[in-house]
Amino acid sequence: MFITFEGIEGTGKSTQITLLKKYLEEKGYEVLVTLEPGGSRIGKELRKILLNMESTDLTGESELFLYLADRAQHVSQMIKPAIDDGKIVISDRFADSTIVYQGYGRGLEPKLLRELNDVAVAGCWPDLTLLLDIEAAEGLRRATTRNIRDNKMMEEGRFEAESLEFHSRVREGYLTWAALNHERIKEVDASRDIEGVFEQIREIVEASL
Ligand code: TMP
């Protein structure tokens, strides 16, 4: 089974992924947790380029193809082998991030992005996607505080440095894309406390196991 987590910055995806991994392992499942960009060896190199604040000269089209390259590598080297081994794979971001950030956020055509993703994922679309939803201003505040605390603003802050308007467009894009794909993408209210968010996730995952 393949589960992905999506949402704007600062929704608490990684905290919830840790809780879900533990929950599933306690039920006896083998779980692989991974992420994009950067889930493979080559992807780690691509992540540096994609998220570094110094990548100011990266064009929108190059950004798109680097994310797709990261994904193709990630699917073939990490995700597919783990699924074939019977593991549950949980990825922090996947193909929907490209449709929403490069599409609704940057203005590329979502339908074209869906088709390009088809090439990158090679048949490996998620079985379930959890969309953690929070107001853009709150998410951005949490993400920026975290980057400053972890001293990662320069290395990882390229998207956090985008305007609130960009993040609001991305949030709205996620909600639109989720409505168009409601059988796979389930919305979670991420403004609640950690336990309150996990309770919603647990119920959704239980229903799809
Ligand atoms: P994160 O590891 O903090 O989630 O950062 C990844 C950033 O990359 C995040 O701002 C969203 C962005 N992103 C895209 O724009 N397109 C993509 O396809 C992916 C996977 C991420």
PDB file of N, CA and C in Angstrom, residues 84-181:
ATOM      1  N   ASP A  84       6.738  -3.831  -3.578  1.00  0.00           N
ATOM      2  CA  ASP A  84       6.874  -5.226  -4.031  1.00  0.00           C
ATOM      3  C   ASP A  84       7.256  -6.163  -2.878  1.00  0.00           C
ATOM      4  N   ASP A  85       7.947  -5.603  -1.875  1.00  0.00           N
ATOM      5  CA  ASP A  85       8.325  -6.387  -0.685  1.00  0.00           C
ATOM      6  C   ASP A  85       7.185  -6.513   0.314  1.00  0.00           C
ATOM      7  N   GLY A  86       6.038  -5.918   0.001  1.00  0.00           N
ATOM      8  CA  GLY A  86       4.874  -6.004   0.897  1.00  0.00           C
ATOM      9  C   GLY A  86       4.825  -4.933   1.971  1.00  0.00           C
ATOM     10  N   LYS A  87       5.688  -3.923   1.860  1.00  0.00           N
ATOM     11  CA  LYS A  87       5.689  -2.870   2.879  1.00  0.00           C
ATOM     12  C   LYS A  87       4.604  -1.829   2.613  1.00  0.00           C
ATOM     13  N   ILE A  88       4.227  -1.103   3.665  1.00  0.00           N
ATOM     14  CA  ILE A  88       3.413   0.095   3.467  1.00  0.00           C
ATOM     15  C   ILE A  88       4.412   1.234   3.292  1.00  0.00           C
ATOM     16  N   VAL A  89       4.281   1.977   2.196  1.00  0.00           N
ATOM     17  CA  VAL A  89       5.180   3.112   1.955  1.00  0.00           C
ATOM     18  C   VAL A  89       4.418   4.395   2.273  1.00  0.00           C
ATOM     19  N   ILE A  90       5.059   5.256   3.083  1.00  0.00           N
ATOM     20  CA  ILE A  90       4.471   6.565   3.385  1.00  0.00           C
ATOM     21  C   ILE A  90       5.429   7.621   2.861  1.00  0.00           C
ATOM     22  N   SER A  91       4.976   8.453   1.932  1.00  0.00           N
ATOM     23  CA  SER A  91       5.863   9.502   1.410  1.00  0.00           C
ATOM     24  C   SER A  91       5.364  10.882   1.826  1.00  0.00           C
ATOM     25  N   ASP A  92       6.303  11.665   2.384  1.00  0.00           N
ATOM     26  CA  ASP A  92       6.054  13.063   2.728  1.00  0.00           C
ATOM     27  C   ASP A  92       6.175  13.837   1.411  1.00  0.00           C
ATOM     28  N   ARG A  93       5.043  14.120   0.781  1.00  0.00           N
ATOM     29  CA  ARG A  93       4.907  14.744  -0.542  1.00  0.00           C
ATOM     30  C   ARG A  93       5.157  13.741  -1.674  1.00  0.00           C
ATOM     31  N   PHE A  94       4.432  13.976  -2.779  1.00  0.00           N
ATOM     32  CA  PHE A  94       4.618  13.141  -3.978  1.00  0.00           C
ATOM     33  C   PHE A  94       4.042  13.922  -5.160  1.00  0.00           C
ATOM     34  N   ALA A  95       3.488  13.204  -6.136  1.00  0.00           N
ATOM     35  CA  ALA A  95       3.088  13.832  -7.405  1.00  0.00           C
ATOM     36  C   ALA A  95       2.108  15.007  -7.257  1.00  0.00           C
ATOM     37  N   ASP A  96       1.215  14.947  -6.274  1.00  0.00           N
ATOM     38  CA  ASP A  96       0.250  16.054  -6.119  1.00  0.00           C
ATOM     39  C   ASP A  96       0.958  17.372  -5.812  1.00  0.00           C
ATOM     40  N   SER A  97       2.115  17.308  -5.152  1.00  0.00           N
ATOM     41  CA  SER A  97       2.860  18.545  -4.863  1.00  0.00           C
ATOM     42  C   SER A  97       3.223  19.272  -6.159  1.00  0.00           C
ATOM     43  N   THR A  98       3.598  18.502  -7.184  1.00  0.00           N
ATOM     44  CA  THR A  98       3.964  19.135  -8.459  1.00  0.00           C
ATOM     45  C   THR A  98       2.739  19.789  -9.099  1.00  0.00           C
ATOM     46  N   ILE A  99       1.622  19.063  -9.087  1.00  0.00           N
ATOM     47  CA  ILE A  99       0.412  19.614  -9.708  1.00  0.00           C
ATOM     48  C   ILE A  99       0.000  20.896  -8.990  1.00  0.00           C
ATOM     49  N   VAL A 100       0.135  20.898  -7.680  1.00  0.00           N
ATOM     50  CA  VAL A 100      -0.345  22.055  -6.921  1.00  0.00           C
ATOM     51  C   VAL A 100       0.684  23.197  -6.891  1.00  0.00           C
ATOM     52  N   TYR A 101       1.942  22.921  -6.592  1.00  0.00           N
ATOM     53  CA  TYR A 101       2.934  24.015  -6.495  1.00  0.00           C
ATOM     54  C   TYR A 101       3.308  24.561  -7.879  1.00  0.00           C
ATOM     55  N   GLN A 102       3.665  23.635  -8.808  1.00  0.00           N
ATOM     56  CA  GLN A 102       4.083  24.127 -10.127  1.00  0.00           C
ATOM     57  C   GLN A 102       2.855  24.525 -10.962  1.00  0.00           C
ATOM     58  N   GLY A 103       1.705  23.896 -10.690  1.00  0.00           N
ATOM     59  CA  GLY A 103       0.481  24.198 -11.433  1.00  0.00           C
ATOM     60  C   GLY A 103      -0.264  25.375 -10.826  1.00  0.00           C
ATOM     61  N   TYR A 104      -1.026  25.119  -9.768  1.00  0.00           N
ATOM     62  CA  TYR A 104      -1.833  26.198  -9.175  1.00  0.00           C
ATOM     63  C   TYR A 104      -0.947  27.321  -8.619  1.00  0.00           C
ATOM     64  N   GLY A 105       0.243  26.957  -8.112  1.00  0.00           N
ATOM     65  CA  GLY A 105       1.123  27.973  -7.533  1.00  0.00           C
ATOM     66  C   GLY A 105       1.846  28.804  -8.581  1.00  0.00           C
ATOM     67  N   ARG A 106       2.550  28.107  -9.500  1.00  0.00           N
ATOM     68  CA  ARG A 106       3.404  28.823 -10.461  1.00  0.00           C
ATOM     69  C   ARG A 106       2.705  29.125 -11.783  1.00  0.00           C
ATOM     70  N   GLY A 107       1.555  28.496 -12.026  1.00  0.00           N
ATOM     71  CA  GLY A 107       0.791  28.821 -13.232  1.00  0.00           C
ATOM     72  C   GLY A 107       0.964  27.871 -14.403  1.00  0.00           C
ATOM     73  N   LEU A 108       1.650  26.728 -14.211  1.00  0.00           N
ATOM     74  CA  LEU A 108       1.707  25.736 -15.301  1.00  0.00           C
ATOM     75  C   LEU A 108       0.362  24.979 -15.331  1.00  0.00           C
ATOM     76  N   GLU A 109       0.094  24.344 -16.467  1.00  0.00           N
ATOM     77  CA  GLU A 109      -1.221  23.720 -16.682  1.00  0.00           C
ATOM     78  C   GLU A 109      -1.370  22.404 -15.882  1.00  0.00           C
ATOM     79  N   PRO A 110      -2.294  22.318 -14.900  1.00  0.00           N
ATOM     80  CA  PRO A 110      -2.418  21.095 -14.088  1.00  0.00           C
ATOM     81  C   PRO A 110      -2.622  19.821 -14.913  1.00  0.00           C
ATOM     82  N   LYS A 111      -3.355  19.922 -16.042  1.00  0.00           N
ATOM     83  CA  LYS A 111      -3.618  18.715 -16.831  1.00  0.00           C
ATOM     84  C   LYS A 111      -2.309  18.177 -17.446  1.00  0.00           C
ATOM     85  N   LEU A 112      -1.482  19.108 -17.937  1.00  0.00           N
ATOM     86  CA  LEU A 112      -0.187  18.719 -18.494  1.00  0.00           C
ATOM     87  C   LEU A 112       0.689  18.107 -17.388  1.00  0.00           C
ATOM     88  N   LEU A 113       0.630  18.705 -16.206  1.00  0.00           N
ATOM     89  CA  LEU A 113       1.444  18.199 -15.092  1.00  0.00           C
ATOM     90  C   LEU A 113       1.006  16.798 -14.682  1.00  0.00           C
ATOM     91  N   ARG A 114      -0.277  16.561 -14.766  1.00  0.00           N
ATOM     92  CA  ARG A 114      -0.801  15.222 -14.454  1.00  0.00           C
ATOM     93  C   ARG A 114      -0.187  14.212 -15.451  1.00  0.00           C
ATOM     94  N   GLU A 115      -0.121  14.613 -16.728  1.00  0.00           N
ATOM     95  CA  GLU A 115       0.425  13.699 -17.739  1.00  0.00           C
ATOM     96  C   GLU A 115       1.933  13.476 -17.559  1.00  0.00           C
ATOM     97  N   LEU A 116       2.648  14.546 -17.257  1.00  0.00           N
ATOM     98  CA  LEU A 116       4.099  14.398 -17.035  1.00  0.00           C
ATOM     99  C   LEU A 116       4.357  13.516 -15.810  1.00  0.00           C
ATOM    100  N   ASN A 117       3.506  13.703 -14.792  1.00  0.00           N
ATOM    101  CA  ASN A 117       3.614  12.851 -13.605  1.00  0.00           C
ATOM    102  C   ASN A 117       3.393  11.385 -13.939  1.00  0.00           C
ATOM    103  N   ASP A 118       2.485  11.132 -14.891  1.00  0.00           N
ATOM    104  CA  ASP A 118       2.227   9.740 -15.286  1.00  0.00           C
ATOM    105  C   ASP A 118       3.527   9.073 -15.737  1.00  0.00           C
ATOM    106  N   VAL A 119       4.374   9.843 -16.433  1.00  0.00           N
ATOM    107  CA  VAL A 119       5.664   9.289 -16.879  1.00  0.00           C
ATOM    108  C   VAL A 119       6.548   9.039 -15.652  1.00  0.00           C
ATOM    109  N   ALA A 120       6.609  10.016 -14.750  1.00  0.00           N
ATOM    110  CA  ALA A 120       7.520   9.895 -13.603  1.00  0.00           C
ATOM    111  C   ALA A 120       7.097   8.783 -12.641  1.00  0.00           C
ATOM    112  N   VAL A 121       5.787   8.604 -12.424  1.00  0.00           N
ATOM    113  CA  VAL A 121       5.375   7.629 -11.396  1.00  0.00           C
ATOM    114  C   VAL A 121       5.264   6.209 -11.952  1.00  0.00           C
ATOM    115  N   ALA A 122       5.264   6.091 -13.290  1.00  0.00           N
ATOM    116  CA  ALA A 122       5.254   4.762 -13.939  1.00  0.00           C
ATOM    117  C   ALA A 122       4.221   3.817 -13.316  1.00  0.00           C
ATOM    118  N   GLY A 123       3.008   4.275 -13.213  1.00  0.00           N
ATOM    119  CA  GLY A 123       1.913   3.430 -12.712  1.00  0.00           C
ATOM    120  C   GLY A 123       1.773   3.406 -11.203  1.00  0.00           C
ATOM    121  N   CYS A 124       2.673   4.090 -10.518  1.00  0.00           N
ATOM    122  CA  CYS A 124       2.691   4.004  -9.060  1.00  0.00           C
ATOM    123  C   CYS A 124       2.027   5.241  -8.424  1.00  0.00           C
ATOM    124  N   TRP A 125       0.735   5.449  -8.696  1.00  0.00           N
ATOM    125  CA  TRP A 125      -0.005   6.526  -8.017  1.00  0.00           C
ATOM    126  C   TRP A 125      -0.362   6.043  -6.612  1.00  0.00           C
ATOM    127  N   PRO A 126      -0.459   6.953  -5.646  1.00  0.00           N
ATOM    128  CA  PRO A 126      -0.782   6.510  -4.279  1.00  0.00           C
ATOM    129  C   PRO A 126      -2.171   5.870  -4.195  1.00  0.00           C
ATOM    130  N   ASP A 127      -2.330   4.958  -3.215  1.00  0.00           N
ATOM    131  CA  ASP A 127      -3.660   4.399  -2.941  1.00  0.00           C
ATOM    132  C   ASP A 127      -4.468   5.400  -2.126  1.00  0.00           C
ATOM    133  N   LEU A 128      -3.765   6.154  -1.284  1.00  0.00           N
ATOM    134  CA  LEU A 128      -4.439   7.100  -0.391  1.00  0.00           C
ATOM    135  C   LEU A 128      -3.542   8.321  -0.185  1.00  0.00           C
ATOM    136  N   THR A 129      -4.157   9.501  -0.246  1.00  0.00           N
ATOM    137  CA  THR A 129      -3.408  10.742   0.006  1.00  0.00           C
ATOM    138  C   THR A 129      -4.114  11.525   1.092  1.00  0.00           C
ATOM    139  N   LEU A 130      -3.349  11.898   2.124  1.00  0.00           N
ATOM    140  CA  LEU A 130      -3.914  12.687   3.216  1.00  0.00           C
ATOM    141  C   LEU A 130      -3.493  14.134   3.011  1.00  0.00           C
ATOM    142  N   LEU A 131      -4.467  15.004   2.835  1.00  0.00           N
ATOM    143  CA  LEU A 131      -4.175  16.425   2.648  1.00  0.00           C
ATOM    144  C   LEU A 131      -4.381  17.136   3.979  1.00  0.00           C
ATOM    145  N   LEU A 132      -3.264  17.572   4.572  1.00  0.00           N
ATOM    146  CA  LEU A 132      -3.338  18.308   5.837  1.00  0.00           C
ATOM    147  C   LEU A 132      -3.581  19.773   5.509  1.00  0.00           C
ATOM    148  N   ASP A 133      -4.724  20.267   5.933  1.00  0.00           N
ATOM    149  CA  ASP A 133      -5.123  21.615   5.540  1.00  0.00           C
ATOM    150  C   ASP A 133      -5.084  22.584   6.722  1.00  0.00           C
ATOM    151  N   ILE A 134      -4.486  23.745   6.445  1.00  0.00           N
ATOM    152  CA  ILE A 134      -4.389  24.792   7.468  1.00  0.00           C
ATOM    153  C   ILE A 134      -4.364  26.135   6.737  1.00  0.00           C
ATOM    154  N   GLU A 135      -4.719  27.211   7.422  1.00  0.00           N
ATOM    155  CA  GLU A 135      -4.659  28.538   6.790  1.00  0.00           C
ATOM    156  C   GLU A 135      -3.221  28.852   6.397  1.00  0.00           C
ATOM    157  N   ALA A 136      -3.055  29.488   5.233  1.00  0.00           N
ATOM    158  CA  ALA A 136      -1.707  29.736   4.706  1.00  0.00           C
ATOM    159  C   ALA A 136      -0.848  30.553   5.682  1.00  0.00           C
ATOM    160  N   ALA A 137      -1.414  31.579   6.296  1.00  0.00           N
ATOM    161  CA  ALA A 137      -0.615  32.446   7.175  1.00  0.00           C
ATOM    162  C   ALA A 137      -0.103  31.657   8.382  1.00  0.00           C
ATOM    163  N   GLU A 138      -0.947  30.787   8.921  1.00  0.00           N
ATOM    164  CA  GLU A 138      -0.557  29.988  10.093  1.00  0.00           C
ATOM    165  C   GLU A 138       0.525  28.964   9.700  1.00  0.00           C
ATOM    166  N   GLY A 139       0.348  28.311   8.557  1.00  0.00           N
ATOM    167  CA  GLY A 139       1.325  27.329   8.102  1.00  0.00           C
ATOM    168  C   GLY A 139       2.684  27.963   7.872  1.00  0.00           C
ATOM    169  N   LEU A 140       2.658  29.111   7.228  1.00  0.00           N
ATOM    170  CA  LEU A 140       3.898  29.813   6.912  1.00  0.00           C
ATOM    171  C   LEU A 140       4.610  30.259   8.191  1.00  0.00           C
ATOM    172  N   ARG A 141       3.814  30.705   9.162  1.00  0.00           N
ATOM    173  CA  ARG A 141       4.390  31.146  10.439  1.00  0.00           C
ATOM    174  C   ARG A 141       5.093  29.951  11.117  1.00  0.00           C
ATOM    175  N   ARG A 142       4.412  28.811  11.148  1.00  0.00           N
ATOM    176  CA  ARG A 142       5.006  27.617  11.786  1.00  0.00           C
ATOM    177  C   ARG A 142       6.274  27.163  11.051  1.00  0.00           C
ATOM    178  N   ALA A 143       6.225  27.153   9.699  1.00  0.00           N
ATOM    179  CA  ALA A 143       7.361  26.649   8.918  1.00  0.00           C
ATOM    180  C   ALA A 143       8.568  27.574   9.055  1.00  0.00           C
ATOM    181  N   THR A 144       8.317  28.881   9.039  1.00  0.00           N
ATOM    182  CA  THR A 144       9.426  29.826   9.148  1.00  0.00           C
ATOM    183  C   THR A 144      10.061  29.735  10.532  1.00  0.00           C
ATOM    184  N   THR A 145       9.235  29.608  11.568  1.00  0.00           N
ATOM    185  CA  THR A 145       9.766  29.467  12.927  1.00  0.00           C
ATOM    186  C   THR A 145      10.647  28.220  13.005  1.00  0.00           C
ATOM    187  N   ARG A 146      10.192  27.125  12.389  1.00  0.00           N
ATOM    188  CA  ARG A 146      10.965  25.873  12.421  1.00  0.00           C
ATOM    189  C   ARG A 146      12.302  26.031  11.699  1.00  0.00           C
ATOM    190  N   ASN A 147      12.292  26.663  10.515  1.00  0.00           N
ATOM    191  CA  ASN A 147      13.539  26.827   9.761  1.00  0.00           C
ATOM    192  C   ASN A 147      14.538  27.702  10.511  1.00  0.00           C
ATOM    193  N   ILE A 148      14.024  28.730  11.181  1.00  0.00           N
ATOM    194  CA  ILE A 148      14.940  29.603  11.936  1.00  0.00           C
ATOM    195  C   ILE A 148      15.498  28.809  13.124  1.00  0.00           C
ATOM    196  N   ARG A 149      14.613  28.084  13.815  1.00  0.00           N
ATOM    197  CA  ARG A 149      15.044  27.279  14.975  1.00  0.00           C
ATOM    198  C   ARG A 149      16.111  26.268  14.562  1.00  0.00           C
ATOM    199  N   ASP A 150      15.903  25.593  13.418  1.00  0.00           N
ATOM    200  CA  ASP A 150      16.845  24.552  12.970  1.00  0.00           C
ATOM    201  C   ASP A 150      17.991  25.125  12.131  1.00  0.00           C
ATOM    202  N   ASN A 151      18.039  26.441  12.020  1.00  0.00           N
ATOM    203  CA  ASN A 151      19.072  27.116  11.234  1.00  0.00           C
ATOM    204  C   ASN A 151      19.108  26.601   9.789  1.00  0.00           C
ATOM    205  N   LYS A 152      17.930  26.478   9.157  1.00  0.00           N
ATOM    206  CA  LYS A 152      17.849  25.912   7.816  1.00  0.00           C
ATOM    207  C   LYS A 152      17.256  26.879   6.803  1.00  0.00           C
ATOM    208  N   MET A 153      17.180  28.154   7.177  1.00  0.00           N
ATOM    209  CA  MET A 153      16.516  29.123   6.309  1.00  0.00           C
ATOM    210  C   MET A 153      17.204  29.229   4.936  1.00  0.00           C
ATOM    211  N   MET A 154      18.553  29.218   4.963  1.00  0.00           N
ATOM    212  CA  MET A 154      19.307  29.390   3.712  1.00  0.00           C
ATOM    213  C   MET A 154      19.245  28.117   2.866  1.00  0.00           C
ATOM    214  N   GLU A 155      19.429  26.985   3.561  1.00  0.00           N
ATOM    215  CA  GLU A 155      19.553  25.699   2.871  1.00  0.00           C
ATOM    216  C   GLU A 155      18.202  25.197   2.342  1.00  0.00           C
ATOM    217  N   GLU A 156      17.106  25.488   3.068  1.00  0.00           N
ATOM    218  CA  GLU A 156      15.818  24.851   2.747  1.00  0.00           C
ATOM    219  C   GLU A 156      14.685  25.858   2.594  1.00  0.00           C
ATOM    220  N   GLY A 157      15.003  27.144   2.604  1.00  0.00           N
ATOM    221  CA  GLY A 157      13.923  28.134   2.744  1.00  0.00           C
ATOM    222  C   GLY A 157      13.364  28.742   1.469  1.00  0.00           C
ATOM    223  N   ARG A 158      13.687  28.175   0.277  1.00  0.00           N
ATOM    224  CA  ARG A 158      13.293  28.849  -0.964  1.00  0.00           C
ATOM    225  C   ARG A 158      11.778  29.009  -1.083  1.00  0.00           C
ATOM    226  N   PHE A 159      11.022  28.003  -0.650  1.00  0.00           N
ATOM    227  CA  PHE A 159       9.559  28.119  -0.776  1.00  0.00           C
ATOM    228  C   PHE A 159       8.953  28.939   0.360  1.00  0.00           C
ATOM    229  N   GLU A 160       9.537  28.818   1.562  1.00  0.00           N
ATOM    230  CA  GLU A 160       9.020  29.610   2.679  1.00  0.00           C
ATOM    231  C   GLU A 160       9.189  31.099   2.383  1.00  0.00           C
ATOM    232  N   ALA A 161      10.186  31.441   1.546  1.00  0.00           N
ATOM    233  CA  ALA A 161      10.424  32.856   1.227  1.00  0.00           C
ATOM    234  C   ALA A 161       9.429  33.403   0.199  1.00  0.00           C
ATOM    235  N   GLU A 162       8.593  32.540  -0.376  1.00  0.00           N
ATOM    236  CA  GLU A 162       7.561  33.017  -1.310  1.00  0.00           C
ATOM    237  C   GLU A 162       6.511  33.822  -0.540  1.00  0.00           C
ATOM    238  N   SER A 163       5.752  34.636  -1.273  1.00  0.00           N
ATOM    239  CA  SER A 163       4.766  35.512  -0.622  1.00  0.00           C
ATOM    240  C   SER A 163       3.596  34.717  -0.033  1.00  0.00           C
ATOM    241  N   LEU A 164       2.896  35.384   0.872  1.00  0.00           N
ATOM    242  CA  LEU A 164       1.700  34.774   1.456  1.00  0.00           C
ATOM    243  C   LEU A 164       0.672  34.502   0.354  1.00  0.00           C
ATOM    244  N   GLU A 165       0.664  35.376  -0.642  1.00  0.00           N
ATOM    245  CA  GLU A 165      -0.275  35.194  -1.759  1.00  0.00           C
ATOM    246  C   GLU A 165       0.011  33.852  -2.482  1.00  0.00           C
ATOM    247  N   PHE A 166       1.307  33.564  -2.697  1.00  0.00           N
ATOM    248  CA  PHE A 166       1.684  32.287  -3.327  1.00  0.00           C
ATOM    249  C   PHE A 166       1.169  31.116  -2.490  1.00  0.00           C
ATOM    250  N   HIS A 167       1.411  31.178  -1.175  1.00  0.00           N
ATOM    251  CA  HIS A 167       1.005  30.064  -0.310  1.00  0.00           C
ATOM    252  C   HIS A 167      -0.512  29.942  -0.237  1.00  0.00           C
ATOM    253  N   SER A 168      -1.215  31.060  -0.322  1.00  0.00           N
ATOM    254  CA  SER A 168      -2.688  30.999  -0.319  1.00  0.00           C
ATOM    255  C   SER A 168      -3.172  30.332  -1.606  1.00  0.00           C
ATOM    256  N   ARG A 169      -2.498  30.663  -2.744  1.00  0.00           N
ATOM    257  CA  ARG A 169      -2.854  30.025  -4.015  1.00  0.00           C
ATOM    258  C   ARG A 169      -2.611  28.515  -3.949  1.00  0.00           C
ATOM    259  N   VAL A 170      -1.506  28.134  -3.319  1.00  0.00           N
ATOM    260  CA  VAL A 170      -1.178  26.711  -3.197  1.00  0.00           C
ATOM    261  C   VAL A 170      -2.233  26.021  -2.326  1.00  0.00           C
ATOM    262  N   ARG A 171      -2.599  26.666  -1.220  1.00  0.00           N
ATOM    263  CA  ARG A 171      -3.609  26.047  -0.348  1.00  0.00           C
ATOM    264  C   ARG A 171      -4.927  25.849  -1.111  1.00  0.00           C
ATOM    265  N   GLU A 172      -5.367  26.897  -1.801  1.00  0.00           N
ATOM    266  CA  GLU A 172      -6.613  26.792  -2.578  1.00  0.00           C
ATOM    267  C   GLU A 172      -6.475  25.722  -3.659  1.00  0.00           C
ATOM    268  N   GLY A 173      -5.294  25.662  -4.285  1.00  0.00           N
ATOM    269  CA  GLY A 173      -5.029  24.659  -5.317  1.00  0.00           C
ATOM    270  C   GLY A 173      -5.186  23.243  -4.762  1.00  0.00           C
ATOM    271  N   TYR A 174      -4.638  23.030  -3.565  1.00  0.00           N
ATOM    272  CA  TYR A 174      -4.781  21.711  -2.940  1.00  0.00           C
ATOM    273  C   TYR A 174      -6.251  21.360  -2.741  1.00  0.00           C
ATOM    274  N   LEU A 175      -7.037  22.339  -2.265  1.00  0.00           N
ATOM    275  CA  LEU A 175      -8.451  22.054  -1.985  1.00  0.00           C
ATOM    276  C   LEU A 175      -9.196  21.740  -3.287  1.00  0.00           C
ATOM    277  N   THR A 176      -8.868  22.492  -4.352  1.00  0.00           N
ATOM    278  CA  THR A 176      -9.507  22.233  -5.653  1.00  0.00           C
ATOM    279  C   THR A 176      -9.117  20.859  -6.176  1.00  0.00           C
ATOM    280  N   TRP A 177      -7.816  20.554  -6.121  1.00  0.00           N
ATOM    281  CA  TRP A 177      -7.316  19.275  -6.646  1.00  0.00           C
ATOM    282  C   TRP A 177      -7.885  18.098  -5.834  1.00  0.00           C
ATOM    283  N   ALA A 178      -8.025  18.295  -4.521  1.00  0.00           N
ATOM    284  CA  ALA A 178      -8.587  17.241  -3.661  1.00  0.00           C
ATOM    285  C   ALA A 178     -10.049  16.999  -4.028  1.00  0.00           C
ATOM    286  N   ALA A 179     -10.783  18.085  -4.321  1.00  0.00           N
ATOM    287  CA  ALA A 179     -12.195  17.921  -4.682  1.00  0.00           C
ATOM    288  C   ALA A 179     -12.313  17.158  -6.007  1.00  0.00           C
ATOM    289  N   LEU A 180     -11.367  17.400  -6.912  1.00  0.00           N
ATOM    290  CA  LEU A 180     -11.394  16.707  -8.209  1.00  0.00           C
ATOM    291  C   LEU A 180     -10.985  15.232  -8.088  1.00  0.00           C
ATOM    292  N   ASN A 181     -10.318  14.894  -6.993  1.00  0.00           N
ATOM    293  CA  ASN A 181      -9.803  13.521  -6.800  1.00  0.00           C
ATOM    294  C   ASN A 181     -10.264  12.979  -5.437  1.00  0.00           C
TER     295      ASN A 181
END
